[in-house]
C-alpha positions as a printed Julia matrix, in Angstrom:
194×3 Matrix{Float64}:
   0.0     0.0     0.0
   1.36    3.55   -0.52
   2.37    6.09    2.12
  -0.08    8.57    3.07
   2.92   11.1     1.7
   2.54    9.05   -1.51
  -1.66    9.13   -1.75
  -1.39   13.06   -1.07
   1.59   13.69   -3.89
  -0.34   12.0    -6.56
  -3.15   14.32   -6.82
  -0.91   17.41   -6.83
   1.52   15.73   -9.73
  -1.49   14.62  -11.71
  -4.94   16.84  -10.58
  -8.16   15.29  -11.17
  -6.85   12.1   -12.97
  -6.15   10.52   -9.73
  -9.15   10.36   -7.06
  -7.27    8.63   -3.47
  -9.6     6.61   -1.93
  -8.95    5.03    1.73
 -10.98    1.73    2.3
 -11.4     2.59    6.07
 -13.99   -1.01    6.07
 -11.47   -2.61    8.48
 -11.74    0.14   11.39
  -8.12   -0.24   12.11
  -7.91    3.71   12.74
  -6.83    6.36   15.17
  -9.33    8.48   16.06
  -9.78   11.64   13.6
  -8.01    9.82   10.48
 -11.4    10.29    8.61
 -11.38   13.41    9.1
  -8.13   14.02    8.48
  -8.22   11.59    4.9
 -11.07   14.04    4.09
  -9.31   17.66    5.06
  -6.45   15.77    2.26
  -8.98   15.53   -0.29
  -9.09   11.46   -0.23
 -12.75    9.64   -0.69
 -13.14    7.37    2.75
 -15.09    3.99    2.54
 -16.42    3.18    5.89
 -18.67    0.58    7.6
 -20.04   -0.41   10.9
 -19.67   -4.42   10.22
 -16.65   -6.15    9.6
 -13.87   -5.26   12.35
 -16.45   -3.55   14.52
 -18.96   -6.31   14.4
 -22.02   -4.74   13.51
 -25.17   -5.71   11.0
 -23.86   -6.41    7.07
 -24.75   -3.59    4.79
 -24.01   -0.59    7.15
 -21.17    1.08    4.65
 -20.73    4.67    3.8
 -18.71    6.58    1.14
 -17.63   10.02    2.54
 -16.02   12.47    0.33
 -14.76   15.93    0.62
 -17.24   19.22   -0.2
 -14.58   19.84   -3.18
 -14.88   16.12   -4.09
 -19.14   16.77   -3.96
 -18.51   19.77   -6.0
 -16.57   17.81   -8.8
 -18.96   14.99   -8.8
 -21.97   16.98   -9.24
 -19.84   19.35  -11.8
 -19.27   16.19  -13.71
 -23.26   14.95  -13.42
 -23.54   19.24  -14.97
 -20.7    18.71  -18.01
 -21.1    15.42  -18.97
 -25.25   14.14  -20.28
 -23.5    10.26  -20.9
 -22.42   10.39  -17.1
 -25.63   11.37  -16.06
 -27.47    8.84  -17.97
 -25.73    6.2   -16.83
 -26.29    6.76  -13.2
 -30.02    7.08  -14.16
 -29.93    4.02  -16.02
 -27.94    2.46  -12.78
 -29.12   -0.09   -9.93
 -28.12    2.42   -7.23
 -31.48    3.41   -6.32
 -31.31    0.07   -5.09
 -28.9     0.66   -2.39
 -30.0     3.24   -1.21
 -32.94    5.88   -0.57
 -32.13    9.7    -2.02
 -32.52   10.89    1.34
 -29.39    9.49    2.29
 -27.37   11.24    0.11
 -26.0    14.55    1.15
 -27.68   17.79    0.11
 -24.86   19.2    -1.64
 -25.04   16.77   -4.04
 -28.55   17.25   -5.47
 -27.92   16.36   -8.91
 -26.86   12.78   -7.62
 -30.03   12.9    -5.43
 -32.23   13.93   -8.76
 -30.73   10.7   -10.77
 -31.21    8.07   -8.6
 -34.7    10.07   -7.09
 -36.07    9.26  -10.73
 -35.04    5.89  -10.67
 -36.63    5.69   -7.52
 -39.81    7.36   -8.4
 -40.46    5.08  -11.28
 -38.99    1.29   -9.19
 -39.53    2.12   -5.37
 -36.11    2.32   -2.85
 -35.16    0.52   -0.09
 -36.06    0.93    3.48
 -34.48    3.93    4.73
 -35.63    2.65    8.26
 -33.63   -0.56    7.7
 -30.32    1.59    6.7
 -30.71    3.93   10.11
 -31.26    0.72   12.15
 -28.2    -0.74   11.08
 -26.22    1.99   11.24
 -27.54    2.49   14.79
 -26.32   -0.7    15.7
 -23.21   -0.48   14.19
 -22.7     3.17   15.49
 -23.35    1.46   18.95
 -20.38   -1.26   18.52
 -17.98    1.62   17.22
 -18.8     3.53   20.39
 -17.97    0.46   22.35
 -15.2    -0.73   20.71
 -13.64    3.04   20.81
 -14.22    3.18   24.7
 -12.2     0.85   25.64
  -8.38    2.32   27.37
  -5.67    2.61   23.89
  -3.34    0.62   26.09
  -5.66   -2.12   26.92
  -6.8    -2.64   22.99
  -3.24   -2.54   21.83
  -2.23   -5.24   24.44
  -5.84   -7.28   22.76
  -4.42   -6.68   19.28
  -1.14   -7.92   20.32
  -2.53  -11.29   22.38
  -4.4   -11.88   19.11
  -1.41  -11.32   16.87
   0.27  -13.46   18.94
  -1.93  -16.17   19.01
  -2.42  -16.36   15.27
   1.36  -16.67   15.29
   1.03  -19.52   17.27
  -1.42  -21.24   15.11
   0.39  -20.81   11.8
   3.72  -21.83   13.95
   2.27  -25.39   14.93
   0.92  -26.05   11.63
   4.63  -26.63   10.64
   3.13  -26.29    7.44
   4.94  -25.62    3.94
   1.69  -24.62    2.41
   1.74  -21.71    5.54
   4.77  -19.22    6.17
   4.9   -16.17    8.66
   6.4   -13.58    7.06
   7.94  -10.71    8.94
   9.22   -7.11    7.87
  12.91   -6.93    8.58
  13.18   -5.16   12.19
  10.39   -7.78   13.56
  12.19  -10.68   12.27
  15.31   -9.38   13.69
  13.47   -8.95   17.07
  11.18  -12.62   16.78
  14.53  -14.38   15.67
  15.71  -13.3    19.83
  12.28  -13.77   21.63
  11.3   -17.04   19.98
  12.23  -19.76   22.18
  13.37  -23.25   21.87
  10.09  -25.13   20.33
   9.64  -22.54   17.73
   6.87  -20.84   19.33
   6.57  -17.11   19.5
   6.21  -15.78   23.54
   3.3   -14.45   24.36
């Protein structure tokens, strides 16, 4: 994956023929990273499921105002683009409502889509997001100390696993400084320390 240095260069060498986008699904952020992806111009996929364990289908795409403006500038410029979302399945996923108002031109293509074939429960999509915004909440109340020493049992463990399998069809593989540091703390039956 590239450096965050890398994903904000690109854009400035080559302008609107590179759109960064930051798949954020895993949750495996510090708090304000979303924001900050956003203040750098980047698009940030998000959901509630996955890592934080809530209902399937509770994803977002979040995009900067600027990125809104180009999106509906492009909906404006280009009559193919616009058709095509029209003629799209997205008023399947979700309900106009959902989309944010400064993007009304996006709203107006898949509102006539909706209009003519019905849209999906926009109850459904704020009670999974509900739950989901419940299990982030959780999740992100728990001590940074305590969840880095969970993440590091688990690590650990998995380790372990792939470790007994003695497996050629399974290999750890390390970056250099942590195989440097697991070549001194493993001990004698090949098992990493926990």
């Amino acid at each position: 994956l590239p450096s965050i240095g890398c994903v904000t260069r690109l854009p400035r060498q080559y302008g609107s023929r590179v759109l960064p986008v930051v798949d954020a699904c895993q949750g495996r952020l510090q708090e304000g990273s979303v924001q900050d992806f956003l203040d750098n111009e980047m698009c940030v996929l998000c959901t509630g499921s996955k890592f934080y364990g809530g209902p399937p289908f509770s994803g977002a795409a979040l995009m900067s105002n600027n990125q809104a403006g180009e999106l509906e500038q492009i909906i404006t410029d280009c009559p193919a683009f616009k058709e095509l979302l029209e003629a799209s399945q997205l008023h399947t996923y979700f309900d106009p409502v959902l989309i944010a108002d400064r993007m009304p031109l996006l709203k107006e293509c898949i509102q006539t889509k909706c209009a003519a074939f019905g849209t999906p429960s926009v109850g459904a999509v704020c009670l999974r997001w509900t739950l989901a915004l419940h299990e982030i909440e959780r999740y992100h109340a728990i001590p940074q100390l305590q969840l880095d020493a969970i993440i590091r049992e688990w690590v650990s463990e998995c380790r372990n696993l792939v470790t007994e399998l003695r497996s050629d069809l399974v290999k750890l593989l390390y970056d250099q400084a942590e195989a440097v540091e697991n070549t001194r703390a493993t001990s004698d039956d090949g098992r990493l320390p926990h």
